[in-house]
Each structure stands twice: as structure tokens, then as C-alpha cells.
Amino acid sequence: MANDFDDIECLVKTYGKDVLRICRYYLRNSQDAEDAFQEVFIKLIRKRSTFRGKSEFKTWLTRIAINTCKDFLKSRSLRNSTDESILDCNDCVDAAKYDEYDELYHIITTLPLDYKDVILLKYYYGYTSKEIARILKLTEPAVNSRLHRAKNYLKKILTEKGWSDYEYLD
């Protein structure tokens, strides 16, 4: 199915939710996330001939989504733009935990981009270090190093805010 680029509707149904989450995470603005979402699938059609099958299709698509979001950030200076409805709680947590997850999400968005990348891919999407390395075009040891530094940085921030439970990073 992933190789059938002509069936864009099927690709959007299969991968659209994940792509939109990536866009929302990076851009923190629903309107811009939706614009980037559309751009990702336009790029997918335009770049279909460059997919060689050396990685999984989802890995390749995730890389396109992340790069598209980074381009949006550069071109539109969205770094300070936020949208309170950006995290769709119903998809990932129960209502009792929403405030805690929402606060954690907002803390993660303040991390340096290199740290945000690995935290998002590891803990939000569940990719392995090897998959993250392919997506970000890094070595696996570099990914593990970034994850280690990102977790330490995040723990420091959480400690300063009075959080004592780091179950999110295990």
C-alpha cells in the first residue's frame, strides 16, 4: 500500500493522524499544522520517485513531515505562536491526567529542537533508537546521546517545577 502513491486518500487515512500529530507538535498552532499537513502529502506525491525502500515507508514519511515543519518554523517565525487546543487529549490520555500531560507537553515544547526531536519520536511515537537515527539521519549512538541529554535536561526542569515522578521518561 505504501508504494501505491497514486492512492493518496488511502495514504492519508493510513498515516494522516500521525503526520498531523507531528505537525501539531512542532508548530503548536492548529492552522499552521493543517497547512503543513497538506504540504507533507503534496511533497509525498512530488518526491515519490525518491523513495527507494531502504527504510520503512513510515520512517521516510516521518522525515518528510519533520522537515516540512522545520521549514514552516523557519519561514513563518512561529516559535512564539501557540494554540491551547493543540494536544488532543482524547487520543492519548484519560481526562484525569490531561492537565499533567498538557503541562509536560508544554515543557517539552520549550526544549532545544535537537532534544524535542528525539523526545517526540521516542516517547510520543514509540520509535526505537535505530528508527530515530534513520529518520533524523544520525548515528544510533548520537540518538542515544541526545536522548540521554534530553532526559537529564527535562528532569532538571521538572525538578525545578516540583515534579518528583519521572514515569514519563522510563
PDB file of C-alpha atoms in Angstrom:
ATOM      1  CA  MET A   1       0.000   0.000   0.000  1.00  0.00           C
ATOM      2  CA  ALA A   2       2.776   2.454   0.888  1.00  0.00           C
ATOM      3  CA  ASN A   3       4.249   2.060  -2.593  1.00  0.00           C
ATOM      4  CA  ASP A   4       0.954   2.956  -4.236  1.00  0.00           C
ATOM      5  CA  PHE A   5       1.448   6.708  -4.204  1.00  0.00           C
ATOM      6  CA  ASP A   6      -1.455   7.252  -6.572  1.00  0.00           C
ATOM      7  CA  ASP A   7      -3.964   6.352  -3.863  1.00  0.00           C
ATOM      8  CA  ILE A   8      -3.415   9.498  -1.808  1.00  0.00           C
ATOM      9  CA  GLU A   9      -6.715   9.035   0.013  1.00  0.00           C
ATOM     10  CA  CYS A  10      -5.564   5.660   1.331  1.00  0.00           C
ATOM     11  CA  LEU A  11      -2.207   7.125   2.395  1.00  0.00           C
ATOM     12  CA  VAL A  12      -3.918   9.974   4.244  1.00  0.00           C
ATOM     13  CA  LYS A  13      -6.265   7.545   6.002  1.00  0.00           C
ATOM     14  CA  THR A  14      -3.379   5.292   6.995  1.00  0.00           C
ATOM     15  CA  TYR A  15      -0.754   7.861   8.005  1.00  0.00           C
ATOM     16  CA  GLY A  16      -2.637  11.131   8.309  1.00  0.00           C
ATOM     17  CA  LYS A  17      -3.239  11.035  12.050  1.00  0.00           C
ATOM     18  CA  ASP A  18       0.464  10.528  12.789  1.00  0.00           C
ATOM     19  CA  VAL A  19       1.512  13.237  10.330  1.00  0.00           C
ATOM     20  CA  LEU A  20      -0.957  15.721  11.812  1.00  0.00           C
ATOM     21  CA  ARG A  21       0.314  14.989  15.330  1.00  0.00           C
ATOM     22  CA  ILE A  22       3.881  15.655  14.224  1.00  0.00           C
ATOM     23  CA  CYS A  23       2.788  18.929  12.622  1.00  0.00           C
ATOM     24  CA  ARG A  24       0.849  19.985  15.709  1.00  0.00           C
ATOM     25  CA  TYR A  25       3.736  19.113  17.986  1.00  0.00           C
ATOM     26  CA  TYR A  26       6.277  21.114  16.016  1.00  0.00           C
ATOM     27  CA  LEU A  27       4.175  24.086  15.004  1.00  0.00           C
ATOM     28  CA  ARG A  28       1.971  24.467  18.117  1.00  0.00           C
ATOM     29  CA  ASN A  29      -0.724  26.141  16.059  1.00  0.00           C
ATOM     30  CA  SER A  30      -3.646  24.206  14.579  1.00  0.00           C
ATOM     31  CA  GLN A  31      -3.980  26.299  11.422  1.00  0.00           C
ATOM     32  CA  ASP A  32      -0.279  26.072  10.588  1.00  0.00           C
ATOM     33  CA  ALA A  33      -0.267  22.366  11.446  1.00  0.00           C
ATOM     34  CA  GLU A  34      -3.082  21.757   8.967  1.00  0.00           C
ATOM     35  CA  ASP A  35      -1.218  23.738   6.297  1.00  0.00           C
ATOM     36  CA  ALA A  36       1.953  21.739   6.933  1.00  0.00           C
ATOM     37  CA  PHE A  37      -0.066  18.501   6.882  1.00  0.00           C
ATOM     38  CA  GLN A  38      -1.259  19.306   3.380  1.00  0.00           C
ATOM     39  CA  GLU A  39       2.256  20.258   2.312  1.00  0.00           C
ATOM     40  CA  VAL A  40       3.606  16.919   3.561  1.00  0.00           C
ATOM     41  CA  PHE A  41       1.266  14.977   1.305  1.00  0.00           C
ATOM     42  CA  ILE A  42       1.979  17.272  -1.639  1.00  0.00           C
ATOM     43  CA  LYS A  43       5.696  16.621  -1.112  1.00  0.00           C
ATOM     44  CA  LEU A  44       4.967  12.920  -0.811  1.00  0.00           C
ATOM     45  CA  ILE A  45       3.457  12.879  -4.288  1.00  0.00           C
ATOM     46  CA  ARG A  46       6.218  15.055  -5.731  1.00  0.00           C
ATOM     47  CA  LYS A  47       9.029  13.015  -4.142  1.00  0.00           C
ATOM     48  CA  ARG A  48       7.574   9.563  -4.694  1.00  0.00           C
ATOM     49  CA  SER A  49      10.334   8.690  -7.145  1.00  0.00           C
ATOM     50  CA  THR A  50      12.978   9.285  -4.444  1.00  0.00           C
ATOM     51  CA  PHE A  51      11.615   6.561  -2.156  1.00  0.00           C
ATOM     52  CA  ARG A  52      13.983   3.633  -2.657  1.00  0.00           C
ATOM     53  CA  GLY A  53      12.641   1.306   0.016  1.00  0.00           C
ATOM     54  CA  LYS A  54      15.875   1.414   2.030  1.00  0.00           C
ATOM     55  CA  SER A  55      13.861   2.405   5.083  1.00  0.00           C
ATOM     56  CA  GLU A  56      10.275   1.756   6.035  1.00  0.00           C
ATOM     57  CA  PHE A  57       7.754   3.988   4.319  1.00  0.00           C
ATOM     58  CA  LYS A  58       6.540   5.420   7.638  1.00  0.00           C
ATOM     59  CA  THR A  59      10.117   6.375   8.562  1.00  0.00           C
ATOM     60  CA  TRP A  60      10.525   8.169   5.235  1.00  0.00           C
ATOM     61  CA  LEU A  61       7.171   9.937   5.623  1.00  0.00           C
ATOM     62  CA  THR A  62       8.017  10.984   9.195  1.00  0.00           C
ATOM     63  CA  ARG A  63      11.260  12.537   7.940  1.00  0.00           C
ATOM     64  CA  ILE A  64       9.300  14.487   5.302  1.00  0.00           C
ATOM     65  CA  ALA A  65       6.842  15.692   7.972  1.00  0.00           C
ATOM     66  CA  ILE A  66       9.570  16.830  10.370  1.00  0.00           C
ATOM     67  CA  ASN A  67      11.498  18.624   7.632  1.00  0.00           C
ATOM     68  CA  THR A  68       8.324  20.311   6.403  1.00  0.00           C
ATOM     69  CA  CYS A  69       7.585  21.554   9.915  1.00  0.00           C
ATOM     70  CA  LYS A  70      11.127  22.840  10.322  1.00  0.00           C
ATOM     71  CA  ASP A  71      10.732  24.708   7.025  1.00  0.00           C
ATOM     72  CA  PHE A  72       7.484  26.238   8.314  1.00  0.00           C
ATOM     73  CA  LEU A  73       9.229  27.317  11.506  1.00  0.00           C
ATOM     74  CA  LYS A  74      11.998  28.980   9.554  1.00  0.00           C
ATOM     75  CA  SER A  75       9.785  30.711   7.037  1.00  0.00           C
ATOM     76  CA  ARG A  76       6.981  31.908   9.266  1.00  0.00           C
ATOM     77  CA  SER A  77       8.747  32.592  12.571  1.00  0.00           C
ATOM     78  CA  LEU A  78       6.238  30.539  14.526  1.00  0.00           C
ATOM     79  CA  ARG A  79       8.438  29.970  17.551  1.00  0.00           C
ATOM     80  CA  ASN A  80       6.247  32.099  19.814  1.00  0.00           C
ATOM     81  CA  SER A  81       2.873  31.073  18.407  1.00  0.00           C
ATOM     82  CA  THR A  82       0.786  28.673  20.488  1.00  0.00           C
ATOM     83  CA  ASP A  83      -2.653  27.172  20.341  1.00  0.00           C
ATOM     84  CA  GLU A  84      -4.223  25.898  23.549  1.00  0.00           C
ATOM     85  CA  SER A  85      -6.199  23.189  21.745  1.00  0.00           C
ATOM     86  CA  ILE A  86      -3.166  21.649  20.118  1.00  0.00           C
ATOM     87  CA  LEU A  87      -2.921  18.485  22.205  1.00  0.00           C
ATOM     88  CA  ASP A  88      -5.919  16.302  21.518  1.00  0.00           C
ATOM     89  CA  CYS A  89      -6.228  14.689  24.913  1.00  0.00           C
ATOM     90  CA  ASN A  90      -8.857  12.183  23.827  1.00  0.00           C
ATOM     91  CA  ASP A  91      -6.324  10.442  21.597  1.00  0.00           C
ATOM     92  CA  CYS A  92      -3.658   9.812  24.201  1.00  0.00           C
ATOM     93  CA  VAL A  93      -4.691  10.135  27.855  1.00  0.00           C
ATOM     94  CA  ASP A  94      -7.684   9.900  30.125  1.00  0.00           C
ATOM     95  CA  ALA A  95      -9.267  13.141  31.320  1.00  0.00           C
ATOM     96  CA  ALA A  96      -7.896  12.854  34.871  1.00  0.00           C
ATOM     97  CA  LYS A  97      -4.310  13.038  33.599  1.00  0.00           C
ATOM     98  CA  TYR A  98      -4.904  15.725  30.961  1.00  0.00           C
ATOM     99  CA  ASP A  99      -3.609  18.719  32.950  1.00  0.00           C
ATOM    100  CA  GLU A 100      -0.447  16.877  33.916  1.00  0.00           C
ATOM    101  CA  TYR A 101       0.231  15.687  30.371  1.00  0.00           C
ATOM    102  CA  ASP A 102      -0.629  19.101  28.969  1.00  0.00           C
ATOM    103  CA  GLU A 103       1.885  20.759  31.285  1.00  0.00           C
ATOM    104  CA  LEU A 104       4.515  18.177  30.394  1.00  0.00           C
ATOM    105  CA  TYR A 105       3.782  18.725  26.700  1.00  0.00           C
ATOM    106  CA  HIS A 106       4.288  22.475  27.071  1.00  0.00           C
ATOM    107  CA  ILE A 107       7.546  21.903  28.958  1.00  0.00           C
ATOM    108  CA  ILE A 108       8.780  19.632  26.173  1.00  0.00           C
ATOM    109  CA  THR A 109       7.999  22.310  23.585  1.00  0.00           C
ATOM    110  CA  THR A 110      10.497  24.596  25.334  1.00  0.00           C
ATOM    111  CA  LEU A 111      13.350  22.123  24.840  1.00  0.00           C
ATOM    112  CA  PRO A 112      16.020  22.820  22.223  1.00  0.00           C
ATOM    113  CA  LEU A 113      14.994  21.433  18.829  1.00  0.00           C
ATOM    114  CA  ASP A 114      17.512  18.547  18.882  1.00  0.00           C
ATOM    115  CA  TYR A 115      16.046  17.389  22.181  1.00  0.00           C
ATOM    116  CA  LYS A 116      12.445  17.880  21.074  1.00  0.00           C
ATOM    117  CA  ASP A 117      13.067  15.705  18.023  1.00  0.00           C
ATOM    118  CA  VAL A 118      14.283  12.681  19.935  1.00  0.00           C
ATOM    119  CA  ILE A 119      11.768  13.034  22.791  1.00  0.00           C
ATOM    120  CA  LEU A 120       8.877  13.316  20.334  1.00  0.00           C
ATOM    121  CA  LEU A 121       9.951  10.338  18.278  1.00  0.00           C
ATOM    122  CA  LYS A 122      10.866   8.123  21.240  1.00  0.00           C
ATOM    123  CA  TYR A 123       8.128   8.819  23.776  1.00  0.00           C
ATOM    124  CA  TYR A 124       5.279  10.243  21.736  1.00  0.00           C
ATOM    125  CA  TYR A 125       5.518   7.919  18.719  1.00  0.00           C
ATOM    126  CA  GLY A 126       7.395   4.976  20.197  1.00  0.00           C
ATOM    127  CA  TYR A 127      10.186   4.729  17.641  1.00  0.00           C
ATOM    128  CA  THR A 128      13.334   2.804  18.549  1.00  0.00           C
ATOM    129  CA  SER A 129      16.734   4.499  18.603  1.00  0.00           C
ATOM    130  CA  LYS A 130      17.600   2.777  15.339  1.00  0.00           C
ATOM    131  CA  GLU A 131      14.439   4.110  13.663  1.00  0.00           C
ATOM    132  CA  ILE A 132      15.044   7.604  15.068  1.00  0.00           C
ATOM    133  CA  ALA A 133      18.569   7.502  13.664  1.00  0.00           C
ATOM    134  CA  ARG A 134      17.170   6.772  10.199  1.00  0.00           C
ATOM    135  CA  ILE A 135      14.525   9.484  10.476  1.00  0.00           C
ATOM    136  CA  LEU A 136      16.923  12.184  11.674  1.00  0.00           C
ATOM    137  CA  LYS A 137      19.862  10.935   9.599  1.00  0.00           C
ATOM    138  CA  LEU A 138      22.044  10.441  12.666  1.00  0.00           C
ATOM    139  CA  THR A 139      24.005   7.530  14.050  1.00  0.00           C
ATOM    140  CA  GLU A 140      22.340   5.408  16.696  1.00  0.00           C
ATOM    141  CA  PRO A 141      24.930   6.434  19.343  1.00  0.00           C
ATOM    142  CA  ALA A 142      24.181  10.101  18.534  1.00  0.00           C
ATOM    143  CA  VAL A 143      20.464   9.459  19.063  1.00  0.00           C
ATOM    144  CA  ASN A 144      21.135   7.707  22.365  1.00  0.00           C
ATOM    145  CA  SER A 145      23.346  10.579  23.459  1.00  0.00           C
ATOM    146  CA  ARG A 146      20.676  13.141  22.594  1.00  0.00           C
ATOM    147  CA  LEU A 147      18.057  11.087  24.410  1.00  0.00           C
ATOM    148  CA  HIS A 148      20.251  10.906  27.488  1.00  0.00           C
ATOM    149  CA  ARG A 149      20.965  14.648  27.451  1.00  0.00           C
ATOM    150  CA  ALA A 150      17.327  15.479  26.712  1.00  0.00           C
ATOM    151  CA  LYS A 151      16.078  13.351  29.608  1.00  0.00           C
ATOM    152  CA  ASN A 152      18.590  14.929  32.004  1.00  0.00           C
ATOM    153  CA  TYR A 153      17.634  18.406  30.822  1.00  0.00           C
ATOM    154  CA  LEU A 154      13.946  17.604  31.169  1.00  0.00           C
ATOM    155  CA  LYS A 155      14.426  16.093  34.643  1.00  0.00           C
ATOM    156  CA  LYS A 156      16.198  19.278  35.739  1.00  0.00           C
ATOM    157  CA  ILE A 157      13.282  21.402  34.532  1.00  0.00           C
ATOM    158  CA  LEU A 158      10.728  19.087  36.153  1.00  0.00           C
ATOM    159  CA  THR A 159      12.635  19.118  39.448  1.00  0.00           C
ATOM    160  CA  GLU A 160      12.681  22.925  39.416  1.00  0.00           C
ATOM    161  CA  LYS A 161       8.903  22.846  38.927  1.00  0.00           C
ATOM    162  CA  GLY A 162       8.460  20.500  41.879  1.00  0.00           C
ATOM    163  CA  TRP A 163       7.714  17.330  39.943  1.00  0.00           C
ATOM    164  CA  SER A 164       9.084  14.241  41.635  1.00  0.00           C
ATOM    165  CA  ASP A 165       7.663  11.482  39.424  1.00  0.00           C
ATOM    166  CA  TYR A 166       9.540  10.812  36.205  1.00  0.00           C
ATOM    167  CA  GLU A 167       7.449   7.877  34.989  1.00  0.00           C
ATOM    168  CA  TYR A 168       7.091   9.657  31.652  1.00  0.00           C
ATOM    169  CA  LEU A 169      10.742   9.101  30.756  1.00  0.00           C
ATOM    170  CA  ASP A 170      11.099   5.419  31.535  1.00  0.00           C
TER     171      ASP A 170
END
